[in-house]
Short mmCIF file of C-alpha atoms and ligand atoms in Angstrom, two decimals:
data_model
loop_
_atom_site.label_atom_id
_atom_site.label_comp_id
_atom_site.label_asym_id
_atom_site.label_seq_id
_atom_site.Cartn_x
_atom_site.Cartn_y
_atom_site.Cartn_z
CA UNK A 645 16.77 -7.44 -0.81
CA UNK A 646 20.20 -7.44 1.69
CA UNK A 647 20.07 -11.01 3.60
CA UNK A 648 22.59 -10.22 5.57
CA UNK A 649 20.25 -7.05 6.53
CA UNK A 650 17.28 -9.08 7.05
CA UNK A 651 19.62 -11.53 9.71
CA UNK A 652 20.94 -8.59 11.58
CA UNK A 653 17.47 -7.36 12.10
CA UNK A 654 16.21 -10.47 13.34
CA UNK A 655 18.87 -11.09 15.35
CA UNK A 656 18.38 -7.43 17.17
CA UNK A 657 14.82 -7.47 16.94
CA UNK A 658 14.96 -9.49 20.53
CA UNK A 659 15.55 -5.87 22.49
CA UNK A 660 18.91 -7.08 23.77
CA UNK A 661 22.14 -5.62 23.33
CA UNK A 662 24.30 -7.51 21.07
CA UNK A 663 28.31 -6.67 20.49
CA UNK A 664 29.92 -6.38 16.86
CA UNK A 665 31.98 -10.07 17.66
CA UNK A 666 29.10 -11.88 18.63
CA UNK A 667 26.91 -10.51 15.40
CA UNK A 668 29.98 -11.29 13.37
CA UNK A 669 29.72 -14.98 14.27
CA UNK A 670 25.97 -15.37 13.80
CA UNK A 671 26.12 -13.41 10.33
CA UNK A 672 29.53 -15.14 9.21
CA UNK A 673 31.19 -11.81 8.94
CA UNK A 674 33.66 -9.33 9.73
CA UNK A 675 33.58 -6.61 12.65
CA UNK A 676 34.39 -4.09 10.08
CA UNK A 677 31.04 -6.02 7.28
CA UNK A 678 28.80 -5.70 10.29
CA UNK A 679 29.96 -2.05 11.30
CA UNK A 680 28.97 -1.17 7.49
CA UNK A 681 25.22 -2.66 7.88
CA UNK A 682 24.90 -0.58 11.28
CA UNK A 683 25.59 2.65 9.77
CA UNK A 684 22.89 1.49 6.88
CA UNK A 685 20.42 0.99 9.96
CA UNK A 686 21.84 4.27 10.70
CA UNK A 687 21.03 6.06 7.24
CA UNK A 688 17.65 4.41 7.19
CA UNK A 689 16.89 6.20 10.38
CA UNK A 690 16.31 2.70 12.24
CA UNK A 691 15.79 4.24 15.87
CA UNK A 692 18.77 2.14 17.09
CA UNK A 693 21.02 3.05 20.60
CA UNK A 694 24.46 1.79 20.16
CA UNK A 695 26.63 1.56 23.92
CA UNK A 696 30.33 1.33 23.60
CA UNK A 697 30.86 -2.10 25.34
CA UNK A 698 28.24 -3.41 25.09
CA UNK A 699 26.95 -3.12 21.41
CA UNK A 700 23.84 -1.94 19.28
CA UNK A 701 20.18 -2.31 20.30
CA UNK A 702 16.97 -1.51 18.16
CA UNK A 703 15.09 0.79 19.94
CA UNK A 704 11.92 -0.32 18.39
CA UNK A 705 10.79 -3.87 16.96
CA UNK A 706 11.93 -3.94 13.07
CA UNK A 707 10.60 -7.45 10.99
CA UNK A 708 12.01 -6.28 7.67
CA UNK A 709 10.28 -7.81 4.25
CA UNK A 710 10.69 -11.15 3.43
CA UNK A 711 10.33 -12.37 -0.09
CA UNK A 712 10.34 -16.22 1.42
CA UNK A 713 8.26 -15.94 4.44
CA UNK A 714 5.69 -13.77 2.11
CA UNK A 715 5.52 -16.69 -0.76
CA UNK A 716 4.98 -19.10 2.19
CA UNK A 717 2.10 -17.62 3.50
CA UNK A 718 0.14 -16.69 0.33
CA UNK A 719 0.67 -20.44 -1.15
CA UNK A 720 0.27 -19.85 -4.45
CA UNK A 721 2.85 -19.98 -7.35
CA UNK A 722 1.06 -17.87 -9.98
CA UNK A 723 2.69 -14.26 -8.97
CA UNK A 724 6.02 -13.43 -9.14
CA UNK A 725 7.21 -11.96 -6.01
CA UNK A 726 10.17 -9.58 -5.82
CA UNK A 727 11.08 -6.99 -2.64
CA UNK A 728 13.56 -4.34 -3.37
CA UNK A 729 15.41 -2.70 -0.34
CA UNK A 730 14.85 1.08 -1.94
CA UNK A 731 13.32 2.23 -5.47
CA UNK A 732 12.52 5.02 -7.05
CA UNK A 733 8.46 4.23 -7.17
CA UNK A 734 7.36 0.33 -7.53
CA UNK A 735 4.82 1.56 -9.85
CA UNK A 736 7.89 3.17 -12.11
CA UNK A 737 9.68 -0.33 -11.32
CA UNK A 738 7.48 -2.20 -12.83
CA UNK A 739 6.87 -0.31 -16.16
CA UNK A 740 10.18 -2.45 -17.43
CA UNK A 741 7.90 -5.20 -17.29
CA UNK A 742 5.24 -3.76 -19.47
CA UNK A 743 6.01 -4.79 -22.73
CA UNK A 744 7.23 -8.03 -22.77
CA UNK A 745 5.51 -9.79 -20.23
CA UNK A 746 1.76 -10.62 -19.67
CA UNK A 747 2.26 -12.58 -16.09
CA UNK A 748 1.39 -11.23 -13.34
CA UNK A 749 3.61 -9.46 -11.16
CA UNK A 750 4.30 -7.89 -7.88
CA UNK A 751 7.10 -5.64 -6.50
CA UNK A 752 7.28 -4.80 -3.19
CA UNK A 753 10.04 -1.97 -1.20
CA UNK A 754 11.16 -1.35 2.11
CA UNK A 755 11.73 2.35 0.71
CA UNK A 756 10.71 4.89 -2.20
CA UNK A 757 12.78 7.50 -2.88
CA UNK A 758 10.00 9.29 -5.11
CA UNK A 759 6.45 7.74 -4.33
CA UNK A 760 3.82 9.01 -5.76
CA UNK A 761 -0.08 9.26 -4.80
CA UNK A 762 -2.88 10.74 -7.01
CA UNK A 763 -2.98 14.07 -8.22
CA UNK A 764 0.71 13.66 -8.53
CA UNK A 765 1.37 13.93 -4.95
CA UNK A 766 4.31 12.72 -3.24
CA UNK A 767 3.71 9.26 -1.16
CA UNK A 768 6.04 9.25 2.26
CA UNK A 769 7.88 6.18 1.85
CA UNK A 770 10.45 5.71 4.86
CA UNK A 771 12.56 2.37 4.96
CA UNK A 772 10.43 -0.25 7.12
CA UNK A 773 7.25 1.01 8.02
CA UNK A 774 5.05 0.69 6.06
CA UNK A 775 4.14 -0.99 2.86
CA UNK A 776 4.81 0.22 -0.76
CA UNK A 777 3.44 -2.92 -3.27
CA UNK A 778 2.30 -2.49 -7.15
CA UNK A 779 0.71 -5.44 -9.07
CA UNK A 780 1.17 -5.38 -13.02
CA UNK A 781 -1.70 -7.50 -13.56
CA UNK A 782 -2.85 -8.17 -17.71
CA UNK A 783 -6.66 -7.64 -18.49
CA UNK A 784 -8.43 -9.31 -21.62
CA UNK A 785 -10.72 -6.06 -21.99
CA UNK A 786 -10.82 -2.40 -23.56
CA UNK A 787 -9.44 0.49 -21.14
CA UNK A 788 -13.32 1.32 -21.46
CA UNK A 789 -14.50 -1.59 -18.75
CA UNK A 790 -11.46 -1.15 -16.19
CA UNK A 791 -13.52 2.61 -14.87
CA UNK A 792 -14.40 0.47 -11.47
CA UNK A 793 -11.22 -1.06 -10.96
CA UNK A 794 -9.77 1.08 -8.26
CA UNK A 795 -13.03 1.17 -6.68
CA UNK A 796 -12.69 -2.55 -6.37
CA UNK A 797 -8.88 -2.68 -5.18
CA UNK A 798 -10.27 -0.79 -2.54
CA UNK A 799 -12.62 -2.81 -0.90
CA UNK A 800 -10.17 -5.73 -1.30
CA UNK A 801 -7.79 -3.57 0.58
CA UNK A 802 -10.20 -3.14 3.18
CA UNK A 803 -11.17 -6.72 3.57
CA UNK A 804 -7.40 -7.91 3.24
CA UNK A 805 -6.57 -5.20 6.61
CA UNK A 806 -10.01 -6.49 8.49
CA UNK A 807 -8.99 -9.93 8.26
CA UNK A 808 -5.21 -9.23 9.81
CA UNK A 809 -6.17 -7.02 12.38
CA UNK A 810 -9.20 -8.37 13.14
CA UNK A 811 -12.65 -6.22 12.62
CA UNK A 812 -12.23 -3.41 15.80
CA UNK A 813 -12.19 -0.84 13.75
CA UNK A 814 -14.58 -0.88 10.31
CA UNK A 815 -12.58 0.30 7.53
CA UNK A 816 -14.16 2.82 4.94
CA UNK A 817 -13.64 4.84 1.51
CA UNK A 818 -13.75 7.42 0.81
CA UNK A 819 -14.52 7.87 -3.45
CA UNK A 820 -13.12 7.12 -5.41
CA UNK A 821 -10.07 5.12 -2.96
CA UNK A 822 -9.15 6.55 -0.05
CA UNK A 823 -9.17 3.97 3.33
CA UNK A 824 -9.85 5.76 6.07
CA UNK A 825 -10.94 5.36 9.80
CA UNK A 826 -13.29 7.87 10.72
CA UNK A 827 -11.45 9.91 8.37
CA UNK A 828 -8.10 9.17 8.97
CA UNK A 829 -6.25 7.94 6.03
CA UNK A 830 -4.89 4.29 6.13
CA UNK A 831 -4.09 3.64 2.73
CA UNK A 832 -3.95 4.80 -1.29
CA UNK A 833 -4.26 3.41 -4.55
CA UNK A 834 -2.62 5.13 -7.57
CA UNK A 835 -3.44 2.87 -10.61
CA UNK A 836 -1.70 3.48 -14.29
CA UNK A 837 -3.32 1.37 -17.32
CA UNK A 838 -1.85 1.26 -20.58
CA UNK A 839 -4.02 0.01 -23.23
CA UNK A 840 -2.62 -2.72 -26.15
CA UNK A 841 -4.47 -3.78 -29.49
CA UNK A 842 -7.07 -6.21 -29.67
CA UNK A 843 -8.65 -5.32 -26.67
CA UNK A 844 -6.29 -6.52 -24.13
CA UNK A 845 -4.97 -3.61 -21.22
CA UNK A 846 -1.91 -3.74 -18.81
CA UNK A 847 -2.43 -2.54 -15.31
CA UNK A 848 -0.03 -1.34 -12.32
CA UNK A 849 -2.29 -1.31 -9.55
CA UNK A 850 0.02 0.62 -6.97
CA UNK A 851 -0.80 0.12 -3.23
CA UNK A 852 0.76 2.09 -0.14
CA UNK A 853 -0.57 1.32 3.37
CA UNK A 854 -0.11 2.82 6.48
CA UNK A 855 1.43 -0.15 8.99
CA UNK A 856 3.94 1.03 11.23
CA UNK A 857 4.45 4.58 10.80
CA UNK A 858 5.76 6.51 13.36
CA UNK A 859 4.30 9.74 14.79
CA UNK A 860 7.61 11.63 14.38
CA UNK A 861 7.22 11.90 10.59
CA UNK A 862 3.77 13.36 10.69
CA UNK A 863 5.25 16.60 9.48
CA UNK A 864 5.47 14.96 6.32
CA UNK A 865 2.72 14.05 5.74
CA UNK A 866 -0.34 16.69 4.56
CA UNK A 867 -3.64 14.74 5.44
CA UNK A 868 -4.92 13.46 8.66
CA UNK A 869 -3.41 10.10 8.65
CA UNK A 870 -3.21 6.07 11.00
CA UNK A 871 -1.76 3.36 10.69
CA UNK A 872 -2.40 -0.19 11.40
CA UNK A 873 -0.48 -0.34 14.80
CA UNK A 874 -2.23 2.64 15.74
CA UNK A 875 -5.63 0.95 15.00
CA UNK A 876 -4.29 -2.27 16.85
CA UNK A 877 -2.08 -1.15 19.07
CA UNK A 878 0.33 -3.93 18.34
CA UNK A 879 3.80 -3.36 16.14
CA UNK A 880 2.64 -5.57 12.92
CA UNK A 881 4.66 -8.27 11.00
CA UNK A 882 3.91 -6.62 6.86
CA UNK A 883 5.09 -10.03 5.58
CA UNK A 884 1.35 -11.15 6.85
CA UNK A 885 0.12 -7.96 5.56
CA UNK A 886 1.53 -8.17 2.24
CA UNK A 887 0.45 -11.83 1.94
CA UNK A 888 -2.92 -11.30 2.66
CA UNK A 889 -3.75 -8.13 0.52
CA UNK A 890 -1.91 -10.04 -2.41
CA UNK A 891 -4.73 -12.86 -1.98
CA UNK A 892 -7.85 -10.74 -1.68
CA UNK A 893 -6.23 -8.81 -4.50
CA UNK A 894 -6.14 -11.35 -7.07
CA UNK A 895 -9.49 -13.19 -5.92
CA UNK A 896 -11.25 -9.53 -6.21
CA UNK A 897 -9.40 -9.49 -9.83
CA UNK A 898 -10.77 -12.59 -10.62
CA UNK A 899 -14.11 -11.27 -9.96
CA UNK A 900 -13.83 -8.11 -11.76
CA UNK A 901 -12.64 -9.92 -14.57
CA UNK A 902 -15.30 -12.10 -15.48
CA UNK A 903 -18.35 -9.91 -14.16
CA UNK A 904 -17.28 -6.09 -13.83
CA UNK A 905 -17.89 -4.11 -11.06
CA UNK A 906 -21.94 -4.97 -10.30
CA UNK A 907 -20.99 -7.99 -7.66
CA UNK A 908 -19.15 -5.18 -5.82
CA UNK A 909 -22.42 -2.60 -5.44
CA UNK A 910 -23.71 -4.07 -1.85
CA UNK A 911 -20.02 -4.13 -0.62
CA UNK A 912 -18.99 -0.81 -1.86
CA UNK A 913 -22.13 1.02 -0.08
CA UNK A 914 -21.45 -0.73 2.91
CA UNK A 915 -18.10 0.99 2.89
CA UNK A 916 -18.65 4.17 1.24
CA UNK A 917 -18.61 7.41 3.92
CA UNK A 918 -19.87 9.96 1.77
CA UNK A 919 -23.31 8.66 1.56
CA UNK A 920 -26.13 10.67 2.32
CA UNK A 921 -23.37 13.46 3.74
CA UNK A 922 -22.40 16.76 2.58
CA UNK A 923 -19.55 16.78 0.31
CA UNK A 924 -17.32 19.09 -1.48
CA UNK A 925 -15.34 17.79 -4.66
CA UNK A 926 -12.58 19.21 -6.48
CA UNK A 927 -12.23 17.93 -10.44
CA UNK A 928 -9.40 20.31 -12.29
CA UNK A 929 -10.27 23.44 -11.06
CA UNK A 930 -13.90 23.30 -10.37
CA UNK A 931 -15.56 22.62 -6.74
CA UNK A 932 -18.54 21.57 -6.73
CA UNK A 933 -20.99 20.30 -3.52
CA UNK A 934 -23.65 17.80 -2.80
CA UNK A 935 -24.92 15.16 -1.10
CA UNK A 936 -22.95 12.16 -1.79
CA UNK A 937 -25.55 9.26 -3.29
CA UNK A 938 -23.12 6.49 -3.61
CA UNK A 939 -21.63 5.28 -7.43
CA UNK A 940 -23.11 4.10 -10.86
CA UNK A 941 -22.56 1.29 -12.50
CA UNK A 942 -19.53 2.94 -13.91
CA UNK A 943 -17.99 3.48 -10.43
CA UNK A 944 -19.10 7.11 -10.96
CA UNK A 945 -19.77 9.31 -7.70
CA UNK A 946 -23.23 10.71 -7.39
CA UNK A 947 -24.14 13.83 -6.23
CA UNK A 948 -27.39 15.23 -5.50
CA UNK A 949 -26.72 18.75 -6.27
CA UNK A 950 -28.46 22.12 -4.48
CA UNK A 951 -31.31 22.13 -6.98
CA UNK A 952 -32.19 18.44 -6.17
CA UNK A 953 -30.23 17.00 -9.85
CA UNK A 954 -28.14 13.97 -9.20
CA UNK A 955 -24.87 14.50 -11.06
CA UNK A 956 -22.06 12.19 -12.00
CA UNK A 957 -18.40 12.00 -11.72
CA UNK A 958 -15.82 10.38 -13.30
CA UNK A 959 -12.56 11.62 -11.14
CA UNK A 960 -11.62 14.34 -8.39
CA UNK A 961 -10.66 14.71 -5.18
CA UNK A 962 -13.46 14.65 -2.46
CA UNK A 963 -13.69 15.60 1.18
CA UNK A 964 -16.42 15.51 3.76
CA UNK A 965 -17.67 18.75 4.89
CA UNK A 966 -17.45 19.57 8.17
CA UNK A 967 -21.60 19.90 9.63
C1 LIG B 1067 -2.91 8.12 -3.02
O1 LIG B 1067 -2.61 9.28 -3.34
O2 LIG B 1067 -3.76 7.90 -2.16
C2 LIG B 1067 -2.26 6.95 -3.72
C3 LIG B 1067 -1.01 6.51 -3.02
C4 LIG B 1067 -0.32 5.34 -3.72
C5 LIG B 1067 1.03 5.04 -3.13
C6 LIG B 1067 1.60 3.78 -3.67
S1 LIG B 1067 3.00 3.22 -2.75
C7 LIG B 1067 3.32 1.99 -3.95
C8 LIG B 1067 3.09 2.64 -5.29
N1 LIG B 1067 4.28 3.36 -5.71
C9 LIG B 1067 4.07 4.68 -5.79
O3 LIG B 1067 4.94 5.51 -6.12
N2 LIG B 1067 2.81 4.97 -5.46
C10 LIG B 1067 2.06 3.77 -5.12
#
């Protein structure tokens, strides 16, 4: 990550107008150094007014990632923490990491050039919205015993987003890992395993969350969508974000770790908004509808089909129908 970009940010992120000489000074370089980080502002499409005269202004508040302020809120020294100004996909990022290295890890970007979401859909990543953060995190067990896992990253997503901005708004899923409010998507989990000998698995868990998006790239974007500012109504710091989904993340590893996903029953029905509604599910090229009866033990969604059968199912895409 840029420092210089990170002090020019937080230096304009007071409203004001500020010229080129006086940013110069406070960033220890030249005119023509802080001319080149505008236009970058610029080619990030940074809503940001510049007045001959008087200087350049962020239209809208802009707290840019910070590795430091991130590792001194989550307190712990047992995850590597890296944030990357643009990548291709974090979860790509971290497959360097795959072989060699059993620690856990987390990479985090201000931009994605190519995200990705399930189903091999494209993830809209612009610079500084919103938040783009995989986890390569080692498992002692067969690919066989992680089915629940994204299941389970999910309701530490939701808890990690209740406890920032506070519990207005009651965060679902949607099976198998959608968060939504009242249907509007929030966040997404794409998660890619690779399985070793001996029974031991690498994960990279990869997380996008809504946070700051703004409204103008809803074109973009194919499903009904929010954000966390929307839910709030406050512009929100993602260095808090980030901090606190890293720590329910790892304490709802923990968990899974040593007992699977049967601690996580209670919680996930709690959260689960295709229970007892009419839904429509689409696995490869099959549809199939029901009446959603929450998950097995696998993290399998049940479906109590037209002729009263409950059926399971291991992947798909759902949706609620409309009544
Ligand atoms: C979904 O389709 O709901 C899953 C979206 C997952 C997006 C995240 S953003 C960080 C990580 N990198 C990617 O390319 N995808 C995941």
């Amino acid at each position: 990550m840029n420092d210089t970009l990170l002090k020019l940010t937080a230096l304009l992120n007071d409203g004001e107008y500020h010229d080129g000489t006086s940013i110069g000074t406070a960033l220890q370089m030249t005119r023509a150094g802080v001319w080149k980080l505008i236009k970058k502002l610029e080619q990030y499409e940074i809503p940001l007014t510049s007045v001959k005269g008087k200087g350049y202004r962020l239209d809208a508040p802009l707290i840019l990632l910070d590795p430091q302020k991130i590792k001194n809120l989550l307190d712990t020294e047992i995850v590597d923490i890296e944030v990357l100004e643009k990548v291709d996909s974090t979860n790509q990022y971290l497959k360097r990491y795959l072989l060699d290295n059993k620690d856990i890890r987390v990479c985090i970007a201000e931009m994605q050039s190519q995200g990705r979401g399930r189903l091999n859909r494209q993830w809209h990543s612009p610079f500084g919205q919103n938040i783009y953060l995989s986890l390569l995190y080692p498992f002692q067990k067969d690919i066989s015993e992680l089915s629940g896992l994204s299941l389970v990253i999910a309701l530490a997503l939701c808890h990690a987003i209740e406890t920032v901005i506070g519990q207005k708004e009651k965060m679902g899923i949607k099976w198998p890992n959608d968060m939504v409010v009242a249907t509007q998507k929030i966040a997404g989990i794409l998660i890619e395993i690779q399985a070793e000998s001996n029974g031991f698995c690498q994960t990279i868990i990869g997380i996008g969350v809504n946070v700051n998006m703004r409204e103008a790239d809803d074109d973009k974007i194919t499903q009904a969508w929010s954000s966390l500012q929307q839910l709030s109504g406050t512009y929100i710091d993602r260095n808090a974000v980030c901090a606190e989904l890293i720590h329910q993340i790892l304490l709802y590893l923990e968990r899974f770790s040593s007992f699977g996903l049967s601690p996580f029953i209670t919680e996930w029905q709690q959260r689960d908004i295709l229970y007892k509604q009419p839904v429509t599910l689409i696995s490869g090229n099959q549809s199939y509808s029901g009446i959603g009866q929450g998950i097995d033990t696998h993290g399998h969604l049940l479906l109590k089909m037209a002729d009263g059968s409950i059926q399971s199912f291991s992947s798909g895409d759902t949706t609620l129908k409309k009544g």
